[in-house]
N, CA, C and O of each residue as an XYZ file, in Angstrom:
420
protein
N      16.904     84.541    119.034
C      16.883     85.720    118.187
C      18.157     85.786    117.346
O      19.244     85.447    117.813
N      18.006     86.219    116.126
C      19.158     86.333    115.240
C      20.172     87.357    115.733
O      21.374     87.204    115.519
N      19.688     88.385    116.384
C      20.585     89.427    116.875
C      21.493     88.919    117.984
O      22.539     89.513    118.242
N      21.115     87.844    118.636
C      21.926     87.279    119.711
C      23.078     86.434    119.181
O      23.969     86.059    119.943
N      23.072     86.131    117.899
C      24.128     85.312    117.305
C      25.259     86.237    116.850
O      25.077     87.013    115.912
N      26.415     86.165    117.496
C      27.516     87.079    117.160
C      27.934     86.969    115.698
O      28.230     85.881    115.204
N      27.953     88.105    115.018
C      28.417     88.161    113.643
C      27.396     87.814    112.579
O      27.654     88.030    111.394
N      26.253     87.286    112.960
C      25.277     86.836    111.958
C      24.698     88.001    111.161
O      24.606     87.927    109.936
N      24.317     89.051    111.831
C      23.734     90.214    111.137
C      24.778     90.851    110.216
O      24.458     91.237    109.091
N      26.020     90.963    110.688
C      27.083     91.536    109.855
C      27.315     90.669    108.615
O      27.525     91.198    107.523
N      27.278     89.362    108.771
C      27.445     88.461    107.624
C      26.296     88.621    106.637
O      26.525     88.673    105.428
N      25.074     88.700    107.129
C      23.913     88.898    106.245
C      24.026     90.231    105.502
O      23.700     90.311    104.318
N      24.481     91.259    106.183
C      24.659     92.566    105.523
C      25.734     92.500    104.447
O      25.579     93.078    103.371
N      26.822     91.794    104.738
C      27.893     91.627    103.749
C      27.363     90.917    102.502
O      27.636     91.329    101.374
N      26.607     89.853    102.722
C      26.021     89.115    101.592
C      25.075     90.024    100.805
O      25.106     90.038     99.574
N      24.247     90.773    101.506
C      23.313     91.689    100.834
C      24.067     92.758    100.037
O      23.646     93.126     98.940
N      25.177     93.254    100.586
C      25.984     94.242     99.863
C      26.568     93.652     98.584
O      26.573     94.305     97.540
N      27.060     92.417     98.666
C      27.577     91.765     97.462
C      26.473     91.571     96.430
O      26.709     91.702     95.229
N      25.282     91.263     96.895
C      24.153     91.067     95.983
C      23.845     92.348     95.217
O      23.406     92.298     94.068
N      24.075     93.496     95.851
C      23.820     94.782     95.187
C      24.755     95.023     94.007
O      24.441     95.811     93.114
N      25.891     94.352     94.001
C      26.858     94.532     92.922
C      26.539     93.710     91.680
O      27.195     93.861     90.650
N      25.549     92.854     91.770
C      25.217     91.964     90.660
C      24.001     92.500     89.914
O      22.880     92.456     90.421
N      24.233     93.005     88.712
C      23.169     93.608     87.914
C      22.074     92.600     87.570
O      20.889     92.928     87.624
N      22.467     91.376     87.215
C      21.471     90.360     86.862
C      20.501     90.107     88.026
O      19.288     90.029     87.832
N      21.045     89.985     89.208
C      20.204     89.747     90.381
C      19.288     90.943     90.640
O      18.113     90.777     90.967
N      19.831     92.135     90.493
C      19.045     93.345     90.730
C      17.884     93.475     89.748
O      16.812     93.960     90.110
N      18.094     93.045     88.518
C      17.074     93.204     87.494
C      16.027     92.092     87.494
O      14.938     92.269     86.949
N      16.346     90.948     88.100
C      15.438     89.810     87.961
C      14.788     89.334     89.248
O      13.882     88.501     89.202
N      15.225     89.839     90.396
C      14.700     89.348     91.673
C      14.185     90.508     92.520
O      14.796     91.577     92.532
N      13.079     90.317     93.225
C      12.552     91.383     94.081
C      13.435     91.614     95.313
O      14.039     90.684     95.847
N      13.494     92.864     95.743
C      14.333     93.245     96.880
C      13.987     92.458     98.142
O      14.882     92.091     98.903
N      12.711     92.195     98.370
C      12.301     91.435     99.546
C      12.962     90.060     99.536
O      13.398     89.567    100.577
N      13.033     89.451     98.369
C      13.646     88.138     98.254
C      15.152     88.232     98.479
O      15.736     87.330     99.079
N      15.790     89.298     98.013
C      17.228     89.502     98.266
C      17.493     89.455     99.766
O      18.394     88.751    100.224
N      16.714     90.196    100.515
C      16.913     90.274    101.968
C      16.729     88.907    102.619
O      17.527     88.505    103.466
N      15.692     88.205    102.229
C      15.431     86.888    102.799
C      16.569     85.919    102.489
O      17.004     85.170    103.364
N      17.044     85.932    101.264
C      18.103     85.018    100.862
C      19.414     85.380    101.566
O      20.152     84.488    101.985
N      19.708     86.659    101.700
C      20.925     87.062    102.418
C      20.903     86.529    103.849
O      21.909     86.015    104.338
N      19.774     86.651    104.507
C      19.659     86.145    105.879
C      19.726     84.624    105.894
O      20.409     84.041    106.736
N      19.028     83.984    104.978
C      19.026     82.525    104.929
C      20.436     81.975    104.709
O      20.849     81.038    105.393
N      21.171     82.550    103.763
C      22.526     82.079    103.490
C      23.425     82.331    104.698
O      24.238     81.477    105.052
N      23.291     83.480    105.326
C      24.085     83.778    106.528
C      23.775     82.785    107.647
O      24.685     82.287    108.310
N      22.500     82.502    107.853
C      22.107     81.530    108.877
C      22.689     80.158    108.544
O      23.180     79.458    109.429
N      22.633     79.779    107.282
C      23.167     78.480    106.887
C      24.675     78.405    107.120
O      25.177     77.409    107.640
N      25.394     79.456    106.735
C      26.841     79.495    106.949
C      27.148     79.385    108.432
O      28.022     78.619    108.837
N      26.436     80.145    109.233
C      26.653     80.096    110.680
C      26.372     78.710    111.234
O      27.188     78.148    111.965
N      25.225     78.165    110.888
C      24.831     76.863    111.433
C      25.777     75.767    110.966
O      26.111     74.869    111.738
N      26.210     75.827    109.719
C      27.129     74.811    109.194
C      28.474     74.870    109.905
O      29.109     73.842    110.145
N      28.893     76.064    110.233
C      30.163     76.226    110.940
C      30.107     75.779    112.384
O      31.142     75.509    112.993
N      28.914     75.698    112.937
C      28.751     75.333    114.340
C      28.523     73.843    114.537
O      28.612     73.347    115.660
N      28.235     73.135    113.477
C      27.808     71.751    113.613
C      28.717     70.811    112.839
O      29.036     71.051    111.675
N      29.128     69.744    113.498
C      29.898     68.717    112.815
C      29.128     67.398    112.762
O      29.598     66.425    112.171
N      27.955     67.366    113.375
C      27.194     66.117    113.449
C      25.939     66.122    112.589
O      25.067     65.272    112.772
N      25.828     67.063    111.654
C      24.672     67.089    110.771
C      23.473     67.823    111.348
O      22.413     67.851    110.723
N      23.616     68.412    112.514
C      22.503     69.125    113.126
C      22.341     70.531    112.568
O      21.448     71.266    112.991
N      23.189     70.910    111.628
C      23.131     72.263    111.071
C      21.780     72.543    110.445
O      21.245     73.643    110.589
N      21.224     71.567    109.754
C      19.945     71.779    109.085
C      18.850     72.119    110.095
O      18.034     73.006    109.842
N      18.821     71.437    111.220
C      17.835     71.735    112.264
C      18.024     73.147    112.800
O      17.051     73.857    113.052
N      19.278     73.551    112.972
C      19.568     74.895    113.462
C      19.127     75.951    112.454
O      18.581     76.987    112.833
N      19.367     75.687    111.168
C      18.937     76.616    110.126
C      17.422     76.765    110.151
O      16.901     77.878    110.091
N      16.725     75.653    110.240
C      15.259     75.688    110.272
C      14.779     76.464    111.495
O      13.858     77.274    111.389
N      15.385     76.229    112.639
C      14.983     76.914    113.868
C      15.192     78.429    113.746
O      14.329     79.209    114.151
N      16.322     78.839    113.196
C      16.604     80.268    113.051
C      15.814     80.898    111.905
O      15.455     82.073    111.974
N      15.538     80.118    110.840
C      14.857     80.647    109.670
C      13.373     80.853    109.919
O      12.788     81.779    109.357
N      12.756     80.037    110.726
C      11.306     80.101    110.927
C      10.810     81.499    111.295
O       9.841     81.962    110.693
N      11.429     82.197    112.258
C      10.944     83.558    112.550
C      11.092     84.521    111.363
O      10.277     85.427    111.188
N      12.132     84.319    110.556
C      12.333     85.163    109.367
C      11.204     84.905    108.381
O      10.609     85.834    107.836
N      10.922     83.627    108.163
C       9.861     83.265    107.225
C       8.530     83.843    107.682
O       7.790     84.412    106.880
N       8.226     83.701    108.954
C       6.944     84.211    109.463
C       6.854     85.729    109.334
O       5.790     86.266    109.025
N       7.955     86.412    109.566
C       7.951     87.872    109.556
C       7.946     88.457    108.151
O       7.377     89.524    107.922
N       8.575     87.766    107.215
C       8.758     88.374    105.895
C       8.029     87.681    104.758
O       7.748     88.307    103.737
N       7.723     86.428    104.911
C       7.101     85.685    103.811
C       5.588     85.658    103.960
O       4.980     84.588    103.979
N       4.998     86.797    104.061
C       3.546     86.868    104.247
C       2.800     86.477    102.988
O       1.608     86.172    103.031
N       3.501     86.488    101.874
C       2.885     86.019    100.633
C       3.718     84.859    100.108
O       4.911     84.766    100.399
N       3.111     83.999     99.358
C       3.837     82.864     98.794
C       4.645     83.327     97.591
O       4.097     83.754     96.574
N       5.946     83.231     97.731
C       6.809     83.552     96.602
C       6.904     82.339     95.695
O       6.788     81.200     96.147
N       7.106     82.583     94.460
C       7.299     81.521     93.496
C       8.567     80.740     93.863
O       9.641     81.331     93.975
N       8.454     79.425     94.049
C       9.586     78.610     94.476
C      10.724     78.667     93.466
O      11.891     78.728     93.853
N      10.398     78.646     92.177
C      11.444     78.714     91.157
C      12.213     80.029     91.236
O      13.433     80.051     91.079
N      11.498     81.116     91.478
C      12.128     82.423     91.628
C      13.066     82.422     92.828
O      14.186     82.927     92.747
N      12.609     81.856     93.936
C      13.434     81.794     95.144
C      14.679     80.942     94.904
O      15.772     81.304     95.339
N      14.518     79.817     94.219
C      15.661     78.945     93.933
C      16.675     79.656     93.044
O      17.882     79.516     93.245
N      16.194     80.417     92.060
C      17.111     81.167     91.189
C      17.863     82.229     91.982
O      19.047     82.467     91.742
N      17.179     82.863     92.924
C      17.826     83.891     93.740
C      18.908     83.268     94.625
O      20.006     83.812     94.740
N      18.603     82.140     95.241
C      19.611     81.455     96.064
C      20.790     81.034     95.190
O      21.945     81.231     95.567
N      20.505     80.462     94.036
C      21.563     80.011     93.138
C      22.457     81.172     92.706
O      23.683     81.054     92.713
N      21.848     82.278     92.335
C      22.628     83.442     91.893
C      23.441     84.008     93.054
O      24.582     84.428     92.860
N      22.877     84.023     94.241
C      23.590     84.521     95.414
C      24.808     83.649     95.702
O      25.885     84.166     96.000
N      24.647     82.342     95.617
C      25.780     81.443     95.815
C      26.840     81.662     94.741
O      28.035     81.605     95.031
N      26.411     81.911     93.502
C      27.358     82.233     92.432
C      28.144     83.499     92.791
O      29.359     83.558     92.600
N      27.454     84.490     93.301
C      28.114     85.744     93.690
C      29.169     85.467     94.761
O      30.292     85.965     94.679
N      28.803     84.680     95.753
C      29.719     84.406     96.858
C      30.895     83.521     96.443
O      32.021     83.732     96.894
N      30.639     82.543     95.597
C      31.666     81.556     95.278
C      32.482     81.881     94.033
O      33.622     81.433     93.918
N      31.929     82.645     93.103
C      32.614     82.912     91.838
C      32.877     84.403     91.639
O      34.026     84.820     91.493
N      31.832     85.189     91.634
C      31.964     86.612     91.295
C      32.827     87.364     92.299
O      33.612     88.228     91.908
N      32.697     87.055     93.571
C      33.481     87.760     94.590
C      34.976     87.592     94.327
O      35.732     88.556     94.444
N      35.408     86.391     93.977
C      36.812     86.156     93.657
C      37.256     86.950     92.432
O      38.357     87.499     92.395
N      36.388     86.998     91.445
C      36.694     87.768     90.231
C      36.793     89.257     90.556
O      37.696     89.943     90.078
N      35.854     89.755     91.376
C      35.895     91.172     91.758
C      37.155     91.488     92.554
O      37.760     92.543     92.360
N      37.555     90.592     93.442
C      38.777     90.802     94.216
C      39.991     90.863     93.302
O      40.863     91.714     93.476
N      40.049     89.958     92.325
C      41.191     89.952     91.411
C      41.250     91.209     90.542
O      42.313     91.565     90.034
N      40.124     91.872     90.375
C      40.070     93.113     89.604
C      40.276     94.341     90.479
O      40.218     95.471     89.995
N      40.516     94.119     91.766
C      40.828     95.223     92.668
C      39.655     95.787     93.427
O      39.821     96.765     94.156
N      38.480     95.216     93.290
C      37.310     95.699     94.039
C      37.392     95.107     95.433
O      37.332     93.889     95.597
N      37.523     95.936     96.412
C      37.668     95.464     97.801
C      36.634     96.089     98.691
O      36.602     95.810     99.890
């Protein structure tokens, strides 16, 4: 269960909060997809930090499967999902630093 992983839910919430600050993401991506991507990125960060032998991908798949089953009851457009992941990574890697330098904490 994701709730059993220390810090994972808090990390997903942090990512989701950052996503709320991005107007482009808010205007172009559905909220359901925001939530899924926040959890997926958090799971990936967690799994990558736990693995040094390349097993992170298997761990991500294992943790992601229940999320996919619970939330992806309809087929989302793959291109839309890829754009959401890409924009979320931009927020985490670029925009967050810019916001910090402007005093947003």
